[in-house]
Amino acid sequence: MPVGNHPAHGPATEGGPLKRELGERHIRLMALGACIGVGLFLGSAKAIEMAGPAIMLSYIIGGLAILVIMRALGEMAVHNPVAGSFSRYAQDYLGPLAGFLTGWNYWFLWLVTCVAEITAVAIYMGIWFPDVPRWIWALAALGSMGAVNLVAVKAFGEFEFWFALIKIVTIIAMVLGGIGVIAFGFGNDGVAVGISNLWSNGGFMPNGVTGVLMSLQMVMFAYLGVEMIGLTAGEARNPQKTIPQAIGSVFWRILLFYVGALFVILSIYPWNEIGSQGSPFVMTFERLGIKTAAGIINFVVITAALSSCNGGIFSTGRMLYSLAQNGQAPAAFARTSKNGVPRNALLLSIGALLLGVLANYLVPEKVFVWVTSIATFGAIWTWVMILLAQLKFRAGLTTAERKALKYRMWLWPLSSYLALGFLVLVVGLMAYFEDTRVALYIGPAFLVLLTVLYYAFRLAPKEVQGVASTAS
């Protein structure tokens, strides 16, 4: 068993352990907010262009795979609720190298995502304040979310609760308003629009099965972040109760927020016109007679980006903290402040993000897109590691231990193998289509680099224990 078996009693604390201050409402709303990104509000226009109305099938298929992945993560998280989550489980059940690669890969994945979200804040604030340089808004976004994370985990939870609530209320309002347009003709002189747009413009699947397959990689990237729920296990007040509840409702959230929103949008507007007139959310609210729709959605998009940034800083800090506890990062990053925050780990992540914001303005846009592709590949790597770790975890239990599990994977091991096969299919599709093929050059190259660093600087277990015991 690796050193520092439980992060709540880590070896290198300064002011105390991580604190279990995330309540049930925090984790429930974080679970809701985790799968609702900026992309949904901007219309998922590219994915709709590929698949047409059949994009709803892509989200359902992808959602089923995510449900299996999260169920696998939940089984391990309830059995052993640790802050490092899937990185720790990869180390425990697949070996130190797997844990190292998964942890550092996830840390970098969220850095890249956070830079994109900070940039989104700057762009959308620029709509209201065109004369203010964008870098000021990017810096303000990073500074404010960094400060929230450094105060206490409860502060992070509160901000994430309200950010998620704003997104959820907006989507529900749009879905309900859209149903009014479809069924009762709201905003259309009382003439019900109906749902004929779902099949009137070239059919439900206008680009065939190929279009649905092409959209899968974009759909799966939209789900990046849902696994963050596992990282809250080390700071949840009652992980045995809150984690299963949060995970158990993932699929229904996907149906409501993604499929429900897309059903409304694709029913009201022909699929081949979406994206040409701005955000479908803005179009739908304006259809209902809300003249300030653009401003409302701009505000929601900014909060969605800040939410993702907030969650990303939380994720990178906890992952680095866990890596340090396991001897796979400098021991200083396993220290916590008096209020139980992994301060050093968070400061490194925030510092790296400062460089990322700077790089975002210095490097050509295409290079930035290439770096973002690492996040796509990194998300799939994370999900594969969750499934493989759970397979090994369950296989290592006795019959009595399996029966004693409080939260179990459905149809094990068939469900795990089907989800793994689906992720392999998505990687194959990324290789097939030229636009996403670059991810399969950069992603594996990054893992090779991490492997070289692992073997170049790895400490033996006894040395890890020695360093950890003196770190405080």
Tab-separated table of C-alpha atoms in Angstrom:
chain	number	residue	atom	x	y	z
A	1	MET	CA	0.000	0.000	0.000
A	2	PRO	CA	1.420	3.429	-0.938
A	3	VAL	CA	2.690	5.852	1.656
A	4	GLY	CA	0.100	8.191	3.209
A	5	ASN	CA	-2.887	5.931	2.774
A	6	HIS	CA	-5.458	8.561	3.620
A	7	PRO	CA	-5.021	12.240	2.722
A	8	ALA	CA	-6.893	13.387	5.781
A	9	HIS	CA	-3.855	12.251	7.749
A	10	GLY	CA	-1.104	13.140	5.310
A	11	PRO	CA	2.526	13.081	6.346
A	12	ALA	CA	3.523	16.561	5.334
A	13	THR	CA	1.034	18.898	6.946
A	14	GLU	CA	1.849	22.294	8.368
A	15	GLY	CA	-1.423	23.657	9.682
A	16	GLY	CA	-3.553	20.513	9.668
A	17	PRO	CA	-5.141	18.005	7.295
A	18	LEU	CA	-7.610	18.654	4.484
A	19	LYS	CA	-10.946	19.555	6.045
A	20	ARG	CA	-14.231	17.815	5.322
A	21	GLU	CA	-16.242	21.010	4.752
A	22	LEU	CA	-18.039	20.200	1.491
A	23	GLY	CA	-21.683	19.558	2.345
A	24	GLU	CA	-24.352	17.665	0.435
A	25	ARG	CA	-25.690	20.742	-1.395
A	26	HIS	CA	-22.150	21.757	-2.484
A	27	ILE	CA	-21.380	18.376	-4.027
A	28	ARG	CA	-24.803	17.978	-5.631
A	29	LEU	CA	-24.555	21.344	-7.368
A	30	MET	CA	-20.919	20.747	-8.289
A	31	ALA	CA	-22.000	17.483	-9.912
A	32	LEU	CA	-24.646	19.399	-11.864
A	33	GLY	CA	-22.319	22.242	-12.814
A	34	ALA	CA	-19.433	19.953	-13.773
A	35	CYS	CA	-21.167	18.729	-16.921
A	36	ILE	CA	-22.420	22.144	-18.051
A	37	GLY	CA	-19.653	24.028	-19.815
A	38	VAL	CA	-19.338	27.170	-21.894
A	39	GLY	CA	-19.739	25.069	-25.060
A	40	LEU	CA	-23.399	24.280	-24.407
A	41	PHE	CA	-24.318	27.971	-24.108
A	42	LEU	CA	-22.533	28.806	-27.327
A	43	GLY	CA	-24.696	26.239	-29.034
A	44	SER	CA	-22.572	23.149	-29.623
A	45	ALA	CA	-22.902	24.507	-33.163
A	46	LYS	CA	-19.975	22.544	-34.623
A	47	ALA	CA	-21.276	19.231	-33.278
A	48	ILE	CA	-24.791	20.023	-34.567
A	49	GLU	CA	-23.303	20.838	-37.980
A	50	MET	CA	-21.744	17.347	-38.065
A	51	ALA	CA	-24.674	15.238	-36.842
A	52	GLY	CA	-27.794	17.371	-37.324
A	53	PRO	CA	-30.682	16.553	-34.935
A	54	ALA	CA	-29.037	13.143	-34.339
A	55	ILE	CA	-26.564	14.996	-32.094
A	56	MET	CA	-29.011	14.064	-29.324
A	57	LEU	CA	-28.133	10.389	-29.928
A	58	SER	CA	-24.436	11.244	-29.616
A	59	TYR	CA	-25.023	12.867	-26.215
A	60	ILE	CA	-27.122	9.915	-24.993
A	61	ILE	CA	-24.523	7.337	-26.118
A	62	GLY	CA	-21.694	9.395	-24.633
A	63	GLY	CA	-23.768	9.939	-21.492
A	64	LEU	CA	-24.218	6.184	-21.003
A	65	ALA	CA	-20.432	5.716	-21.235
A	66	ILE	CA	-19.887	8.516	-18.694
A	67	LEU	CA	-22.492	6.928	-16.396
A	68	VAL	CA	-20.497	3.663	-16.380
A	69	ILE	CA	-17.211	5.529	-15.822
A	70	MET	CA	-18.649	7.520	-12.920
A	71	ARG	CA	-20.209	4.389	-11.409
A	72	ALA	CA	-16.758	2.756	-11.517
A	73	LEU	CA	-15.203	5.815	-9.868
A	74	GLY	CA	-17.984	5.940	-7.284
A	75	GLU	CA	-17.433	2.325	-6.259
A	76	MET	CA	-13.783	3.066	-5.434
A	77	ALA	CA	-14.464	6.534	-3.950
A	78	VAL	CA	-17.059	5.265	-1.486
A	79	HIS	CA	-14.809	2.348	-0.493
A	80	ASN	CA	-11.738	4.599	-0.066
A	81	PRO	CA	-12.568	8.374	-0.154
A	82	VAL	CA	-9.218	10.072	-0.854
A	83	ALA	CA	-8.377	13.496	-2.324
A	84	GLY	CA	-6.237	12.093	-5.153
A	85	SER	CA	-9.180	9.999	-6.358
A	86	PHE	CA	-8.511	8.294	-9.706
A	87	SER	CA	-4.772	9.096	-9.642
A	88	ARG	CA	-4.536	7.380	-6.279
A	89	TYR	CA	-6.634	4.418	-7.422
A	90	ALA	CA	-4.474	4.052	-10.551
A	91	GLN	CA	-1.405	3.918	-8.289
A	92	ASP	CA	-2.969	1.462	-5.821
A	93	TYR	CA	-4.362	-0.980	-8.382
A	94	LEU	CA	-2.330	-0.448	-11.581
A	95	GLY	CA	1.070	0.595	-10.180
A	96	PRO	CA	3.079	3.753	-9.339
A	97	LEU	CA	3.737	4.685	-12.993
A	98	ALA	CA	0.012	4.605	-13.836
A	99	GLY	CA	-0.723	6.829	-10.820
A	100	PHE	CA	2.061	9.242	-11.762
A	101	LEU	CA	0.943	9.530	-15.404
A	102	THR	CA	-2.731	9.913	-14.479
A	103	GLY	CA	-2.073	12.556	-11.811
A	104	TRP	CA	0.296	14.770	-13.789
A	105	ASN	CA	-1.716	14.312	-16.979
A	106	TYR	CA	-4.859	15.481	-15.162
A	107	TRP	CA	-3.018	18.412	-13.586
A	108	PHE	CA	-1.856	19.607	-17.009
A	109	LEU	CA	-5.237	18.890	-18.616
A	110	TRP	CA	-6.935	21.298	-16.198
A	111	LEU	CA	-4.236	23.934	-16.612
A	112	VAL	CA	-4.921	23.962	-20.356
A	113	THR	CA	-8.694	24.030	-19.777
A	114	CYS	CA	-8.383	26.838	-17.226
A	115	VAL	CA	-6.360	28.975	-19.633
A	116	ALA	CA	-9.127	28.534	-22.220
A	117	GLU	CA	-11.807	29.467	-19.650
A	118	ILE	CA	-9.903	32.528	-18.399
A	119	THR	CA	-9.548	33.650	-22.005
A	120	ALA	CA	-13.305	33.138	-22.509
A	121	VAL	CA	-14.003	35.440	-19.533
A	122	ALA	CA	-11.769	38.096	-21.101
A	123	ILE	CA	-13.462	37.812	-24.506
A	124	TYR	CA	-17.009	38.061	-23.126
A	125	MET	CA	-16.189	40.887	-20.710
A	126	GLY	CA	-14.824	42.625	-23.795
A	127	ILE	CA	-18.364	42.711	-25.215
A	128	TRP	CA	-19.393	45.011	-22.350
A	129	PHE	CA	-16.052	46.828	-21.947
A	130	PRO	CA	-14.425	46.902	-25.413
A	131	ASP	CA	-11.827	49.519	-24.425
A	132	VAL	CA	-10.337	47.509	-21.532
A	133	PRO	CA	-7.387	45.265	-22.558
A	134	ARG	CA	-8.344	41.586	-22.396
A	135	TRP	CA	-5.362	40.577	-20.289
A	136	ILE	CA	-6.768	42.647	-17.381
A	137	TRP	CA	-9.975	40.569	-17.327
A	138	ALA	CA	-7.998	37.331	-17.676
A	139	LEU	CA	-5.814	38.340	-14.731
A	140	ALA	CA	-8.847	39.429	-12.678
A	141	ALA	CA	-10.577	36.096	-13.320
A	142	LEU	CA	-7.496	34.110	-12.311
A	143	GLY	CA	-6.825	36.306	-9.256
A	144	SER	CA	-10.400	36.106	-7.940
A	145	MET	CA	-10.788	32.327	-8.402
A	146	GLY	CA	-7.288	31.717	-7.038
A	147	ALA	CA	-8.123	33.747	-3.915
A	148	VAL	CA	-11.376	31.811	-3.391
A	149	ASN	CA	-9.492	28.509	-3.481
A	150	LEU	CA	-6.774	29.739	-1.115
A	151	VAL	CA	-9.239	30.863	1.579
A	152	ALA	CA	-10.890	27.534	2.448
A	153	VAL	CA	-12.517	24.586	0.706
A	154	LYS	CA	-15.892	25.823	2.002
A	155	ALA	CA	-15.403	29.103	0.088
A	156	PHE	CA	-14.700	27.103	-3.083
A	157	GLY	CA	-17.842	25.043	-2.447
A	158	GLU	CA	-20.023	28.130	-1.925
A	159	PHE	CA	-18.848	29.840	-5.121
A	160	GLU	CA	-19.264	26.632	-7.115
A	161	PHE	CA	-22.769	26.178	-5.667
A	162	TRP	CA	-23.941	29.598	-6.869
A	163	PHE	CA	-22.126	29.414	-10.215
A	164	ALA	CA	-23.766	26.044	-10.907
A	165	LEU	CA	-27.167	27.350	-9.803
A	166	ILE	CA	-26.984	30.221	-12.319
A	167	LYS	CA	-26.228	27.788	-15.163
A	168	ILE	CA	-28.961	25.365	-14.117
A	169	VAL	CA	-31.668	28.020	-13.731
A	170	THR	CA	-30.789	29.444	-17.172
A	171	ILE	CA	-31.039	26.058	-18.892
A	172	ILE	CA	-34.306	25.146	-17.166
A	173	ALA	CA	-35.768	28.560	-18.105
A	174	MET	CA	-34.680	28.057	-21.718
A	175	VAL	CA	-36.119	24.519	-21.862
A	176	LEU	CA	-39.450	25.575	-20.324
A	177	GLY	CA	-39.657	28.673	-22.525
A	178	GLY	CA	-38.772	26.580	-25.576
A	179	ILE	CA	-41.527	24.079	-24.778
A	180	GLY	CA	-43.895	27.064	-24.660
A	181	VAL	CA	-42.790	28.035	-28.192
A	182	ILE	CA	-43.079	24.442	-29.462
A	183	ALA	CA	-46.415	23.538	-27.859
A	184	PHE	CA	-48.254	26.845	-27.394
A	185	GLY	CA	-46.686	29.257	-29.890
A	186	PHE	CA	-45.197	31.671	-27.346
A	187	GLY	CA	-43.376	34.412	-29.270
A	188	ASN	CA	-44.836	33.071	-32.532
A	189	ASP	CA	-48.273	34.769	-32.542
A	190	GLY	CA	-49.802	31.775	-30.776
A	191	VAL	CA	-48.911	29.354	-33.580
A	192	ALA	CA	-47.279	26.240	-32.126
A	193	VAL	CA	-43.951	25.576	-33.823
A	194	GLY	CA	-44.064	21.808	-33.262
A	195	ILE	CA	-41.080	19.491	-33.643
A	196	SER	CA	-41.052	18.937	-37.409
A	197	ASN	CA	-37.647	20.637	-37.672
A	198	LEU	CA	-36.201	17.454	-36.157
A	199	TRP	CA	-36.737	15.619	-39.473
A	200	SER	CA	-37.712	18.243	-42.083
A	201	ASN	CA	-34.272	19.355	-43.239
A	202	GLY	CA	-32.627	16.266	-44.670
A	203	GLY	CA	-33.946	13.901	-42.019
A	204	PHE	CA	-33.150	13.218	-38.368
A	205	MET	CA	-29.689	11.965	-39.367
A	206	PRO	CA	-28.881	14.195	-42.380
A	207	ASN	CA	-25.200	13.210	-42.534
A	208	GLY	CA	-25.797	9.550	-41.765
A	209	VAL	CA	-24.011	7.443	-39.182
A	210	THR	CA	-20.727	9.116	-40.214
A	211	GLY	CA	-22.004	12.460	-38.919
A	212	VAL	CA	-22.928	10.937	-35.555
A	213	LEU	CA	-19.503	9.260	-35.294
A	214	MET	CA	-17.717	12.488	-36.257
A	215	SER	CA	-19.486	14.358	-33.458
A	216	LEU	CA	-18.574	11.840	-30.735
A	217	GLN	CA	-15.124	13.294	-29.977
A	218	MET	CA	-16.632	16.764	-29.462
A	219	VAL	CA	-19.460	15.346	-27.353
A	220	MET	CA	-17.045	13.462	-25.092
A	221	PHE	CA	-14.897	16.560	-24.611
A	222	ALA	CA	-18.026	18.374	-23.441
A	223	TYR	CA	-18.244	15.878	-20.574
A	224	LEU	CA	-14.736	16.661	-19.309
A	225	GLY	CA	-14.984	17.723	-15.672
A	226	VAL	CA	-17.680	15.342	-14.481
A	227	GLU	CA	-14.982	13.133	-12.897
A	228	MET	CA	-14.054	16.065	-10.619
A	229	ILE	CA	-16.698	14.744	-8.203
A	230	GLY	CA	-14.230	12.005	-7.276
A	231	LEU	CA	-11.714	14.632	-6.149
A	232	THR	CA	-14.184	15.990	-3.589
A	233	ALA	CA	-14.257	12.658	-1.722
A	234	GLY	CA	-11.349	13.609	0.547
A	235	GLU	CA	-13.159	16.768	1.706
A	236	ALA	CA	-16.800	15.663	1.686
A	237	ARG	CA	-18.513	15.566	5.077
A	238	ASN	CA	-20.272	12.311	4.313
A	239	PRO	CA	-18.731	10.773	1.149
A	240	GLN	CA	-20.579	7.446	1.575
A	241	LYS	CA	-23.863	9.319	1.097
A	242	THR	CA	-23.117	12.359	-1.074
A	243	ILE	CA	-20.826	10.771	-3.701
A	244	PRO	CA	-23.322	8.018	-4.731
A	245	GLN	CA	-26.158	10.548	-4.845
A	246	ALA	CA	-24.167	12.906	-7.062
A	247	ILE	CA	-22.996	10.133	-9.395
A	248	GLY	CA	-26.375	8.404	-9.489
A	249	SER	CA	-28.039	11.414	-11.090
A	250	VAL	CA	-25.379	12.026	-13.790
A	251	PHE	CA	-27.316	10.388	-16.622
A	252	TRP	CA	-30.561	12.225	-15.817
A	253	ARG	CA	-28.687	15.537	-15.699
A	254	ILE	CA	-27.276	14.773	-19.142
A	255	LEU	CA	-30.765	14.025	-20.463
A	256	LEU	CA	-32.195	17.264	-19.047
A	257	PHE	CA	-29.377	19.722	-19.649
A	258	TYR	CA	-27.839	18.517	-22.903
A	259	VAL	CA	-30.507	16.451	-24.635
A	260	GLY	CA	-33.390	18.577	-23.294
A	261	ALA	CA	-31.768	21.860	-24.341
A	262	LEU	CA	-30.780	20.508	-27.760
A	263	PHE	CA	-34.281	19.042	-28.308
A	264	VAL	CA	-35.818	22.479	-27.746
A	265	ILE	CA	-33.269	24.336	-29.891
A	266	LEU	CA	-33.408	21.826	-32.781
A	267	SER	CA	-37.225	21.797	-32.714
A	268	ILE	CA	-37.534	25.593	-32.933
A	269	TYR	CA	-34.769	26.215	-35.495
A	270	PRO	CA	-33.655	24.222	-38.560
A	271	TRP	CA	-30.391	22.478	-37.622
A	272	ASN	CA	-28.550	23.891	-40.663
A	273	GLU	CA	-29.253	27.481	-39.535
A	274	ILE	CA	-27.944	27.100	-35.988
A	275	GLY	CA	-24.662	28.885	-35.383
A	276	SER	CA	-25.142	31.371	-38.210
A	277	GLN	CA	-27.080	33.808	-35.984
A	278	GLY	CA	-25.141	33.558	-32.719
A	279	SER	CA	-25.904	31.518	-29.616
A	280	PRO	CA	-29.062	29.358	-29.857
A	281	PHE	CA	-29.800	30.306	-26.225
A	282	VAL	CA	-29.859	33.995	-27.157
A	283	MET	CA	-32.056	33.219	-30.187
A	284	THR	CA	-34.536	31.245	-28.054
A	285	PHE	CA	-34.847	33.903	-25.337
A	286	GLU	CA	-35.233	36.632	-27.963
A	287	ARG	CA	-37.978	34.541	-29.578
A	288	LEU	CA	-39.796	34.718	-26.226
A	289	GLY	CA	-39.604	38.529	-26.343
A	290	ILE	CA	-36.718	38.989	-23.891
A	291	LYS	CA	-34.806	41.891	-25.479
A	292	THR	CA	-31.885	41.702	-23.061
A	293	ALA	CA	-31.281	38.022	-23.926
A	294	ALA	CA	-27.776	38.659	-25.270
A	295	GLY	CA	-26.715	40.390	-22.051
A	296	ILE	CA	-28.235	37.660	-19.875
A	297	ILE	CA	-26.492	34.857	-21.759
A	298	ASN	CA	-23.232	36.829	-21.791
A	299	PHE	CA	-23.410	36.988	-17.982
A	300	VAL	CA	-24.207	33.260	-17.751
A	301	VAL	CA	-21.322	32.344	-20.086
A	302	ILE	CA	-18.935	34.412	-17.935
A	303	THR	CA	-20.121	32.642	-14.760
A	304	ALA	CA	-19.828	29.268	-16.536
A	305	ALA	CA	-16.225	30.069	-17.477
A	306	LEU	CA	-15.429	31.281	-13.938
A	307	SER	CA	-17.020	28.111	-12.566
A	308	SER	CA	-14.813	25.939	-14.768
A	309	CYS	CA	-11.750	27.957	-13.762
A	310	ASN	CA	-12.708	27.667	-10.078
A	311	GLY	CA	-13.137	23.897	-10.404
A	312	GLY	CA	-9.928	23.595	-12.402
A	313	ILE	CA	-7.827	25.355	-9.747
A	314	PHE	CA	-9.423	23.108	-7.100
A	315	SER	CA	-8.661	19.986	-9.182
A	316	THR	CA	-5.050	20.881	-9.964
A	317	GLY	CA	-4.342	21.769	-6.315
A	318	ARG	CA	-5.785	18.515	-4.938
A	319	MET	CA	-4.113	16.380	-7.601
A	320	LEU	CA	-0.710	17.948	-6.922
A	321	TYR	CA	-1.266	17.538	-3.160
A	322	SER	CA	-2.030	13.845	-3.664
A	323	LEU	CA	0.988	13.341	-5.957
A	324	ALA	CA	3.240	14.918	-3.311
A	325	GLN	CA	1.814	12.650	-0.626
A	326	ASN	CA	2.659	9.650	-2.784
A	327	GLY	CA	6.241	10.839	-3.353
A	328	GLN	CA	5.545	11.726	-7.012
A	329	ALA	CA	5.925	15.495	-6.568
A	330	PRO	CA	8.079	17.610	-4.173
A	331	ALA	CA	7.048	17.036	-0.538
A	332	ALA	CA	6.397	20.790	-0.041
A	333	PHE	CA	3.192	20.420	-2.089
A	334	ALA	CA	1.737	18.021	0.509
A	335	ARG	CA	1.668	20.787	3.144
A	336	THR	CA	-1.591	22.470	4.082
A	337	SER	CA	-2.375	25.864	5.604
A	338	LYS	CA	-4.034	26.261	9.018
A	339	ASN	CA	-7.486	26.062	7.423
A	340	GLY	CA	-6.699	22.803	5.628
A	341	VAL	CA	-5.964	24.172	2.140
A	342	PRO	CA	-3.026	22.705	0.123
A	343	ARG	CA	-1.585	26.211	-0.269
A	344	ASN	CA	1.731	25.414	-1.978
A	345	ALA	CA	0.060	23.121	-4.514
A	346	LEU	CA	-2.529	25.785	-5.319
A	347	LEU	CA	0.107	28.533	-5.643
A	348	LEU	CA	2.096	26.464	-8.154
A	349	SER	CA	-1.046	25.838	-10.206
A	350	ILE	CA	-2.003	29.529	-10.119
A	351	GLY	CA	1.579	30.497	-11.088
A	352	ALA	CA	1.507	28.053	-14.007
A	353	LEU	CA	-1.792	29.544	-15.118
A	354	LEU	CA	-0.214	33.012	-15.161
A	355	LEU	CA	2.313	31.677	-17.660
A	356	GLY	CA	-0.535	30.073	-19.566
A	357	VAL	CA	-2.424	33.361	-19.855
A	358	LEU	CA	0.760	35.037	-21.092
A	359	ALA	CA	1.439	32.235	-23.579
A	360	ASN	CA	-2.106	32.453	-24.847
A	361	TYR	CA	-1.415	35.975	-26.108
A	362	LEU	CA	2.088	35.249	-27.390
A	363	VAL	CA	1.740	31.992	-29.340
A	364	PRO	CA	-0.221	31.615	-32.575
A	365	GLU	CA	-3.813	30.449	-32.212
A	366	LYS	CA	-3.137	27.146	-33.946
A	367	VAL	CA	-0.484	26.198	-31.393
A	368	PHE	CA	-2.975	26.895	-28.606
A	369	VAL	CA	-5.527	24.615	-30.315
A	370	TRP	CA	-2.867	21.891	-30.441
A	371	VAL	CA	-2.199	22.260	-26.722
A	372	THR	CA	-5.936	22.082	-26.028
A	373	SER	CA	-6.015	18.785	-27.920
A	374	ILE	CA	-3.888	17.328	-25.093
A	375	ALA	CA	-6.873	17.991	-22.835
A	376	THR	CA	-9.122	15.922	-25.130
A	377	PHE	CA	-6.662	13.029	-25.147
A	378	GLY	CA	-6.019	13.515	-21.426
A	379	ALA	CA	-9.725	13.232	-20.598
A	380	ILE	CA	-9.952	9.872	-22.380
A	381	TRP	CA	-6.754	8.677	-20.638
A	382	THR	CA	-8.283	9.600	-17.253
A	383	TRP	CA	-11.512	7.726	-17.989
A	384	VAL	CA	-9.627	4.644	-19.238
A	385	MET	CA	-7.529	4.614	-16.050
A	386	ILE	CA	-10.701	4.828	-13.908
A	387	LEU	CA	-12.202	1.805	-15.671
A	388	LEU	CA	-8.981	-0.259	-15.568
A	389	ALA	CA	-8.377	0.563	-11.895
A	390	GLN	CA	-11.925	-0.458	-11.003
A	391	LEU	CA	-11.571	-3.753	-12.887
A	392	LYS	CA	-8.394	-4.538	-10.946
A	393	PHE	CA	-9.895	-3.297	-7.655
A	394	ARG	CA	-12.976	-5.518	-7.926
A	395	ALA	CA	-10.968	-8.524	-9.141
A	396	GLY	CA	-8.770	-8.249	-6.026
A	397	LEU	CA	-11.693	-8.503	-3.590
A	398	THR	CA	-12.935	-11.694	-1.993
A	399	THR	CA	-16.561	-12.787	-2.515
A	400	ALA	CA	-17.449	-11.518	0.967
A	401	GLU	CA	-15.759	-8.127	0.315
A	402	ARG	CA	-17.631	-7.732	-2.971
A	403	LYS	CA	-20.941	-8.369	-1.227
A	404	ALA	CA	-20.009	-5.827	1.446
A	405	LEU	CA	-19.461	-2.994	-1.085
A	406	LYS	CA	-21.797	-0.099	-0.289
A	407	TYR	CA	-21.872	1.181	-3.881
A	408	ARG	CA	-21.403	-1.205	-6.787
A	409	MET	CA	-20.764	-1.072	-10.507
A	410	TRP	CA	-23.687	-2.373	-12.580
A	411	LEU	CA	-23.213	-5.485	-14.766
A	412	TRP	CA	-19.546	-5.789	-13.827
A	413	PRO	CA	-17.305	-6.508	-15.712
A	414	LEU	CA	-19.327	-6.330	-18.970
A	415	SER	CA	-20.246	-2.646	-18.495
A	416	SER	CA	-16.590	-1.712	-17.911
A	417	TYR	CA	-15.422	-3.503	-21.065
A	418	LEU	CA	-18.180	-1.914	-23.162
A	419	ALA	CA	-17.214	1.576	-21.905
A	420	LEU	CA	-13.530	0.850	-22.618
A	421	GLY	CA	-14.453	-0.278	-26.140
A	422	PHE	CA	-16.394	2.944	-26.667
A	423	LEU	CA	-13.426	5.092	-25.574
A	424	VAL	CA	-11.143	3.129	-27.939
A	425	LEU	CA	-13.659	3.893	-30.717
A	426	VAL	CA	-13.488	7.631	-29.906
A	427	VAL	CA	-9.670	7.544	-30.051
A	428	GLY	CA	-9.915	5.720	-33.399
A	429	LEU	CA	-12.257	8.426	-34.691
A	430	MET	CA	-9.819	11.110	-33.543
A	431	ALA	CA	-7.133	9.343	-35.588
A	432	TYR	CA	-9.440	9.037	-38.617
A	433	PHE	CA	-10.446	12.693	-38.891
A	434	GLU	CA	-7.682	15.117	-39.824
A	435	ASP	CA	-8.795	17.972	-37.542
A	436	THR	CA	-8.392	15.892	-34.370
A	437	ARG	CA	-5.495	13.639	-35.447
A	438	VAL	CA	-2.977	16.081	-33.962
A	439	ALA	CA	-4.179	15.088	-30.466
A	440	LEU	CA	-2.797	11.590	-31.048
A	441	TYR	CA	0.633	13.016	-31.814
A	442	ILE	CA	0.782	15.401	-28.860
A	443	GLY	CA	-1.082	13.359	-26.226
A	444	PRO	CA	1.052	10.196	-26.361
A	445	ALA	CA	4.227	12.319	-26.731
A	446	PHE	CA	3.315	14.088	-23.489
A	447	LEU	CA	2.822	10.720	-21.734
A	448	VAL	CA	6.207	9.533	-23.049
A	449	LEU	CA	7.810	12.702	-21.652
A	450	LEU	CA	6.151	12.063	-18.269
A	451	THR	CA	7.375	8.449	-18.338
A	452	VAL	CA	10.959	9.595	-18.981
A	453	LEU	CA	10.697	12.103	-16.103
A	454	TYR	CA	9.248	9.388	-13.855
A	455	TYR	CA	12.167	7.035	-14.393
A	456	ALA	CA	14.712	9.874	-14.268
A	457	PHE	CA	13.572	11.308	-10.910
A	458	ARG	CA	11.596	8.526	-9.223
A	459	LEU	CA	12.287	7.916	-5.511
A	460	ALA	CA	12.241	4.398	-4.074
A	461	PRO	CA	9.401	3.753	-1.600
A	462	LYS	CA	11.669	3.950	1.454
A	463	GLU	CA	13.106	7.264	0.324
A	464	VAL	CA	9.581	8.559	-0.255
A	465	GLN	CA	8.665	7.631	3.312
A	466	GLY	CA	11.820	9.290	4.642
A	467	VAL	CA	11.169	12.518	2.741
A	468	ALA	CA	7.511	12.546	3.742
A	469	SER	CA	8.213	12.073	7.419
A	470	THR	CA	10.601	15.017	7.550
A	471	ALA	CA	8.615	17.333	5.292
A	472	SER	CA	6.704	18.985	8.074
